[in-house]
Amino acid sequence: MRETRVDVAVVGNGVLGLAVAVETARRAPGLRIAVIGPPGRDGAATAAAGAMLNCFGEVTRYTGWHPAAQAKFALARQALDRWPEWLEQLAEDAGPPAGRTALRSHVPGTFVVLGAGAGAIAADNFTALCRAVEEHGEPHDLVDPADVPGLDPAPQARPLRAVHLHREGCVDARAVLAALEAAARRHRVRMMPDTVREVLATAGTVRGVRLADGSTLGAGAVVLAAGSRSSELTADVLPPGAVPPLLHGAGSALLTRRTRPGGARQAIRTPNRAAGCGLHLLPLPGTERQYLGATNFITCHRPDGPVVGAAEILIRSARQEIDQAVAGSRLTAWMWGARPITLDGFPLIGPCPVAGLHFATGTYRDGFHCAPVIARHLAARLLGPGPEDADLAWFAPHRAPIETMTAEQSLTETATHAAETAREHGLSLPFFLDDEPVATYVRDRAHRLFDRLGHPVALPPEILLLAFVLAARGNDHPARWLADHLHAARAHHSSAPGT
């Protein structure tokens, strides 16, 4: 079968893949670039995104705990600064009507609301957010929740505090995707409606990709922006343990059409909560359209689709905590996608030991927001060595899992997240008991998991909860898979030069 060839093959046609392709083509017009991905994007994170432009809105009590967490925050701040200019440039590159539609879909401003039903973790995250905007001089206002347009929760979830973030907000993900596709075509990027089966490499150098039909596309460089599928594409190219594996952060969201007057005029969200993201309601172009998101459940294997129970929780929570009128809205689309999250919770950005192979994934909930900065960084790496970004150096794909806390802290935090999540989902205890029985149970099971791993590793609470929940269901695979990877990572990185 005859091989075709390009200079750069971008695997994945979501926001990161397209943004990297457009940025690279803009800088090097003569370069042959192909973006590979099925047009339907079934299960892709970008197609299901809102998308919120969040930096300070994503701050948690963990943001300042470790230099890697601080670097991730710095990446988000760079993106927040770049978004207005980047969106203007995208609109110009795309041309009308796609560029104009994307530009008009931007709704600046986000209200972050702390409700009476919030747990201690959400309250701590809100406090950390308020502290961060003060420390960094970010434009904001502390507002009376009664003055937030469209905020009308149930009485038992009455809002206690609210902050207005002037520079954050949202865009219509589907409009931005259409603009990126239009810009790519105008820059002569080849759009290939195919699926990549594997990355091909010889003697430590990438040589292209193999497509689903068995044909090959030769390439001098390959950018992996295939979201949570990226790990499986390099199984035969990278040594075991060389790069943190990707898990699937499955999430559901709803597109609705409001049937009552009023409603949100800017993004309304809660702080990030126990073991998950914040609840959010986003106004889309047209006064009646709203995006309601999002659920989050991390899995080892890519899920087949959305879960009814997750949508039920999402609708109930949005109705109770943000706007009771959601119950009367018309459901126009049920969105679903798998966010890519690494084992340590940090992204994979840049080159790896296989010459010519680059990663642009593992961004979890931040991929859309951080796309302008990641695209600029990857384009620079593809076109020449250039100066390194010290913050992005933390996210070099070739690394052992980053540990932002001690193993014992990881156990304690996981137990706290589990207990708070249980209460959020309806757990009710008698007056003479607090959350400690739940926390003790989770700590005990997590200790057993650590004993099986042989060498304790401080995993993020979301990841440790995944292993715990599946083990509680009798699924032993996650523990064995985790132990195998950590053993391989220790062996690989302890023997790597310079360690």
C-alpha positions as a printed Julia matrix, in Angstrom:
499×3 Matrix{Float64}:
   0.0    0.0    0.0
   1.52   3.31  -1.13
   2.63   5.71   1.6
   1.87   9.43   1.43
   3.97  11.91   3.35
   3.71  15.23   5.21
   6.07  17.28   7.33
   3.84  17.31  10.42
   1.02  14.89  11.26
  -1.3   16.09  14.03
  -3.25  13.21  15.54
  -6.55  14.56  16.87
  -8.93  17.21  15.5
 -10.03  18.74  18.79
  -9.16  22.23  19.95
  -5.51  21.42  20.76
  -4.77  19.55  17.54
  -6.36  22.21  15.35
  -4.82  25.09  17.3
  -1.32  23.57  16.97
  -1.84  23.01  13.23
  -3.11  26.56  12.61
  -0.36  28.19  14.68
   2.34  26.14  12.95
   0.93  26.79   9.47
   0.68  30.5   10.19
   4.39  30.62  11.11
   5.6   28.3    8.32
   3.26  28.62   5.31
   5.22  26.17   3.18
   5.08  23.31   5.68
   2.95  20.28   4.75
   0.65  19.71   7.75
  -2.13  17.15   8.15
  -4.73  16.94  10.92
  -6.18  13.45  11.35
  -9.47  12.79  13.12
 -13.04  11.64  12.45
 -15.43  14.56  11.73
 -18.02  13.31  14.25
 -15.56  13.46  17.17
 -17.62  10.9   19.1
 -16.62  10.94  22.76
 -14.08  13.74  22.29
 -13.68  16.25  25.1
 -13.66  19.34  22.86
 -16.95  18.59  21.15
 -18.69  18.3   24.53
 -17.03  21.34  26.12
 -18.84  24.51  27.22
 -16.32  26.04  27.05
 -15.34  28.09  30.09
 -12.32  30.37  30.0
 -11.19  29.7   33.53
  -8.0   30.46  35.35
  -8.88  31.82  38.78
 -12.21  29.99  38.64
 -10.26  26.71  38.72
  -8.1   27.63  41.71
  -8.31  25.14  44.56
  -6.7   24.75  47.94
  -4.03  22.62  46.2
  -2.92  25.31  43.7
  -0.09  26.59  45.88
   1.0   23.26  47.33
   3.73  22.37  44.84
   5.78  24.08  42.09
   4.12  21.91  39.42
   0.67  23.07  40.57
   1.9   26.66  40.52
   3.26  26.12  37.0
  -0.11  24.82  35.87
  -1.74  27.95  37.29
   0.86  30.1   35.5
  -0.01  28.34  32.22
  -3.68  29.15  32.75
  -2.81  32.81  33.49
  -0.82  33.06  30.26
  -3.83  31.7   28.38
  -6.2   34.14  30.09
  -3.99  37.01  28.9
  -3.85  35.65  25.33
  -7.47  34.71  24.68
  -8.85  38.05  23.41
  -6.0   38.55  20.92
  -5.99  34.86  19.96
  -9.72  34.85  19.25
  -9.4   38.0   17.13
  -6.57  36.39  15.13
  -8.58  33.19  14.73
 -11.56  35.14  13.41
  -9.28  36.85  10.88
  -7.69  33.54   9.82
 -11.04  31.77   9.49
 -12.81  34.58   7.65
 -16.59  35.0    7.54
 -18.92  33.52   8.52
 -17.13  31.03  10.84
 -14.69  33.57  12.26
 -17.36  36.13  12.98
 -19.57  33.51  14.66
 -16.73  32.37  16.93
 -15.88  35.94  17.87
 -19.5   36.74  18.73
 -19.78  33.58  20.85
 -17.42  35.02  23.46
 -19.29  36.07  26.61
 -16.84  37.73  29.03
 -17.33  37.54  32.79
 -17.88  34.7   35.27
 -19.73  34.64  38.59
 -18.38  32.06  41.04
 -21.01  31.3   43.69
 -20.66  29.49  47.01
 -23.99  28.03  48.15
 -25.27  26.9   51.53
 -25.06  23.28  50.45
 -21.36  23.44  49.64
 -19.01  21.2   51.57
 -15.78  22.15  53.31
 -13.63  21.43  50.24
 -15.7   23.7   47.99
 -15.63  26.41  50.69
 -11.84  26.1   50.99
 -11.52  26.34  47.2
 -13.65  29.49  47.14
 -11.44  31.04  49.83
  -8.32  30.08  47.85
  -9.85  31.65  44.72
 -10.57  34.94  46.53
  -7.06  35.0   47.96
  -5.55  34.37  44.52
  -7.38  37.22  42.75
  -6.23  39.61  45.48
  -2.62  38.42  45.39
  -2.38  38.65  41.61
  -4.35  41.85  41.15
  -6.95  40.14  38.94
  -9.95  42.4   38.14
 -12.89  41.19  40.22
 -15.75  42.26  42.49
 -17.17  40.62  45.57
 -20.89  40.86  44.9
 -24.16  40.22  46.66
 -25.45  36.89  45.29
 -28.88  38.54  44.94
 -27.35  40.77  42.25
 -26.14  37.9   40.03
 -28.4   37.84  36.91
 -30.0   34.45  36.43
 -29.03  33.04  39.84
 -32.19  31.63  41.4
 -31.43  28.46  43.39
 -33.73  26.53  45.68
 -34.07  27.99  49.22
 -32.08  25.2   50.86
 -29.12  25.97  48.56
 -29.28  29.75  48.99
 -26.06  31.45  47.86
 -23.8   32.75  50.61
 -21.0   34.47  48.7
 -20.21  35.4   45.11
 -17.28  36.86  43.2
 -17.37  38.33  39.7
 -14.27  37.61  37.57
 -14.2   40.26  34.86
 -11.8   38.61  32.38
 -13.03  35.04  32.51
 -16.22  33.84  30.82
 -17.1   31.39  28.07
 -17.19  30.75  24.34
 -19.23  28.35  22.24
 -16.9   25.38  21.74
 -18.63  24.29  18.56
 -18.28  27.77  17.04
 -14.57  27.9   17.9
 -14.04  24.43  16.42
 -15.73  25.51  13.17
 -13.5   28.6   13.05
 -10.36  26.51  13.65
 -11.33  24.15  10.84
 -11.95  27.09   8.5
  -8.63  28.67   9.48
  -6.79  25.39   8.95
  -8.17  25.03   5.44
  -7.31  28.62   4.56
  -3.75  27.92   5.73
  -3.68  24.82   3.45
  -3.67  22.32   6.29
  -4.8   18.93   5.02
  -7.84  17.64   6.93
  -7.94  13.84   6.96
 -11.23  12.28   8.2
  -9.52   9.13   9.44
  -8.56   7.41  12.67
  -4.97   6.66  13.65
  -4.29   3.12  14.82
  -0.68   3.5   15.93
   2.36   5.75  15.84
   5.28   4.38  13.82
   8.91   4.8   14.86
  12.25   3.25  13.91
  15.49   3.43  15.9
  14.08   6.0   18.31
  12.78   8.33  15.6
   9.17   8.82  14.58
   8.39   8.08  10.94
   4.63   8.55  10.73
   1.33   6.94  11.67
  -0.72   3.96  10.59
  -4.37   4.63   9.83
  -7.37   2.41  10.6
  -7.47   1.04   7.04
  -3.86  -0.12   7.31
  -2.37   2.63   5.15
   0.46   4.77   6.47
   1.11   8.49   6.52
   4.79   9.31   6.68
   5.78  12.36   8.74
   8.9   14.06  10.0
   7.05  15.01  13.19
   3.93  13.69  14.9
   1.88  15.65  17.43
  -0.3   13.5   19.69
  -3.41  15.54  20.5
  -5.82  12.62  20.56
  -7.03  13.26  24.09
  -7.43  10.25  26.31
  -6.6    7.9   23.39
  -3.05   9.19  23.08
  -1.49   6.63  25.44
  -2.74   3.61  23.55
  -1.29   4.95  20.27
   2.26   4.85  21.66
   2.13   1.48  23.42
   4.68  -0.04  21.0
   6.83   3.1   20.68
   7.61   4.21  24.24
   9.14   2.01  26.97
   6.78   1.02  29.81
   6.72   3.68  32.52
   8.41   6.37  30.4
   5.36   8.65  30.23
   2.48   8.89  32.72
  -0.53   7.04  31.27
  -3.78   8.76  30.39
  -7.1    8.0   32.04
 -10.56   9.01  30.87
 -12.44  11.75  32.73
 -15.92  10.95  31.45
 -18.3   13.89  31.58
 -21.86  14.68  30.51
 -23.38  18.08  29.76
 -26.66  19.37  28.36
 -27.58  21.96  25.76
 -30.92  23.51  26.61
 -33.32  26.15  25.36
 -34.79  28.3   28.08
 -38.59  28.66  28.12
 -38.95  31.34  30.81
 -37.85  35.0   30.62
 -34.57  36.03  32.22
 -31.69  33.7   32.84
 -27.92  33.98  33.09
 -26.22  36.67  31.02
 -22.71  35.59  32.0
 -21.19  32.29  33.12
 -22.33  31.13  36.57
 -20.36  28.39  38.29
 -19.55  26.93  41.68
 -16.0   26.42  42.97
 -14.46  23.05  42.22
 -15.92  20.48  44.56
 -14.89  17.2   46.13
 -13.39  14.81  43.56
 -14.67  16.83  40.65
 -15.21  20.06  38.8
 -17.57  22.93  39.53
 -21.17  22.98  38.39
 -21.71  25.6   35.69
 -24.39  27.23  33.56
 -23.21  29.11  30.47
 -25.21  31.42  28.19
 -24.65  30.67  24.49
 -25.31  33.01  21.54
 -29.02  33.68  21.39
 -30.81  34.65  24.59
 -32.52  31.28  25.07
 -29.6   28.85  24.66
 -27.74  27.55  27.69
 -25.03  24.97  28.35
 -25.31  23.01  31.57
 -22.27  21.12  32.81
 -20.67  18.97  33.85
 -20.29  15.56  35.43
 -16.95  13.87  35.98
 -16.02  10.25  36.56
 -12.5    8.96  35.92
 -12.13   5.5   34.41
  -9.24   3.29  33.3
 -10.99   2.21  30.1
 -12.7    4.54  27.67
 -16.46   4.48  28.44
 -18.97   3.6   25.73
 -21.16   6.64  26.36
 -23.0    8.79  28.91
 -24.66   7.42  32.01
 -28.29   8.25  32.86
 -27.57   8.62  36.57
 -24.89  11.25  35.88
 -27.36  13.36  33.89
 -29.94  13.04  36.66
 -27.44  14.36  39.22
 -26.41  17.19  36.89
 -29.97  18.4   36.28
 -30.95  18.14  39.94
 -27.83  19.97  41.1
 -28.2   22.76  38.54
 -31.86  23.25  39.41
 -31.2   23.35  43.15
 -27.94  25.31  43.19
 -28.1   27.71  40.22
 -31.5   28.19  38.59
 -34.77  26.49  39.42
 -36.11  27.41  35.95
 -33.74  24.83  34.43
 -36.46  22.27  35.15
 -38.7   23.9   32.53
 -36.05  24.23  29.81
 -36.14  22.21  26.62
 -33.33  19.67  26.24
 -31.83  20.1   22.76
 -28.68  17.95  23.01
 -27.0   15.59  25.42
 -23.24  16.14  25.22
 -20.69  13.56  26.29
 -16.91  13.29  26.14
 -13.85  11.87  27.86
 -11.37  14.41  29.23
  -7.73  13.26  29.16
  -6.2   13.13  32.64
  -2.79  11.73  33.45
  -2.02   9.53  36.43
  -0.51  12.51  38.26
  -3.09  15.05  37.07
  -0.64  17.18  35.07
  -0.59  17.65  31.29
   1.79  16.16  28.74
   3.18  18.99  26.61
   6.17  18.87  24.3
   8.68  16.38  22.9
   9.56  12.98  24.32
  12.56  10.62  23.93
  11.31   9.42  20.51
  12.73  12.08  18.18
   9.99  13.96  16.35
   7.16  12.77  18.64
   5.36  15.5   20.59
   2.48  15.41  23.08
  -0.34  17.94  23.49
  -2.78  16.22  25.82
  -3.51  15.31  29.44
  -4.99  18.76  30.08
  -8.08  17.36  31.86
 -10.46  20.35  32.26
  -8.05  23.03  30.97
  -7.42  22.06  27.35
  -9.79  24.54  25.75
  -8.71  27.43  27.94
  -4.98  26.74  27.56
  -5.06  26.03  23.81
  -3.55  29.4   22.72
  -0.44  28.94  24.89
   0.01  25.21  24.23
  -0.32  25.8   20.48
   2.32  28.54  20.58
   4.68  26.31  22.57
   4.26  23.27  20.29
   4.64  25.34  17.12
   7.92  26.72  18.45
   9.16  23.22  19.29
   8.2   21.92  15.84
   9.95  24.74  13.98
  13.16  24.94  16.02
  14.67  24.52  19.46
  14.15  28.11  20.67
  13.96  29.19  24.33
  12.21  26.9   26.81
   9.26  28.0   28.95
  10.28  27.22  32.54
   6.68  26.6   33.63
   5.98  24.18  30.78
   9.16  22.25  31.57
   7.24  20.63  34.43
   4.93  18.98  31.9
   7.56  17.33  29.71
   6.0   13.95  28.86
   9.09  11.95  29.8
   8.76  11.94  33.58
   7.89   9.9   36.62
   4.52  10.78  38.18
   4.68  14.18  39.9
   3.86  13.95  43.61
   2.51  17.18  45.09
   2.01  15.82  48.6
   3.16  12.95  50.78
   1.59   9.52  50.47
  -0.06   9.96  53.88
  -1.5   13.32  52.83
  -2.85  11.67  49.69
  -4.68   9.11  51.82
  -6.11  11.78  54.12
  -7.23  13.99  51.24
  -8.84  11.06  49.44
 -10.79  10.1   52.56
 -11.97  13.71  52.98
 -13.07  13.9   49.32
 -14.92  10.6   49.62
 -16.81  11.64  52.74
 -17.8   15.0   51.27
 -18.86  13.43  47.98
 -21.03  10.96  49.89
 -22.83  13.84  51.61
 -23.27  15.7   48.31
 -24.96  12.59  46.92
 -27.4   12.26  49.79
 -25.62  10.46  52.62
 -27.37  11.3   55.91
 -25.85  10.29  59.27
 -27.44  10.37  62.73
 -26.61  13.3   64.98
 -24.08  11.32  67.04
 -21.92  10.48  64.0
 -19.81  12.73  61.82
 -18.04  11.89  58.54
 -15.31   9.94  60.26
 -16.81   6.44  59.71
 -16.82   7.05  55.95
 -13.35   8.59  56.0
 -11.97   5.73  58.13
 -13.4    3.14  55.74
 -11.86   4.88  52.72
  -8.48   5.31  54.44
  -8.44   1.62  55.31
  -9.16   0.55  51.74
  -6.64   3.04  50.36
  -3.98   1.71  52.77
  -4.63  -1.78  51.43
  -4.18  -0.48  47.89
  -0.88   1.17  48.86
   0.28  -2.08  50.42
  -0.32  -3.81  47.1
   1.65  -1.17  45.21
   4.74  -1.96  47.28
   5.99   1.62  47.1
   3.51   4.32  48.18
   2.94   7.05  45.59
   1.03  10.22  46.39
  -1.71  10.12  43.78
  -4.34  12.89  43.38
  -7.55  12.16  45.32
  -9.57  11.74  42.08
  -7.21   8.98  40.89
  -6.99   7.2   44.22
 -10.78   7.3   44.52
 -11.06   5.63  41.1
  -8.92   2.69  42.22
 -10.8    2.52  45.52
 -14.28   2.56  43.95
 -13.46  -0.08  41.37
 -11.77  -2.29  43.96
 -14.85  -1.99  46.16
 -16.87  -3.34  43.22
 -14.59  -6.36  42.99
 -12.64  -5.09  39.96
  -9.02  -5.94  40.65
  -7.68  -4.76  37.3
  -7.03  -1.08  38.22
  -4.85  -2.05  41.2
  -2.82  -4.51  39.11
  -2.51  -2.02  36.23
  -1.44   0.75  38.61
   1.12  -1.45  40.35
   2.58  -2.56  37.0
   2.89   1.02  35.73
   4.45   2.41  38.9
   6.95  -0.48  39.0
   7.88   0.22  35.36
   8.12   3.99  35.99
  10.45   3.48  38.96
  12.66   1.12  36.96
  12.75   3.35  33.87
  13.38   6.7   35.53
  15.8    5.43  38.17
  17.99   4.05  35.37
  17.62   7.08  33.08
  20.72   9.28  32.62
  20.94  12.08  35.14
  18.82  10.39  37.83
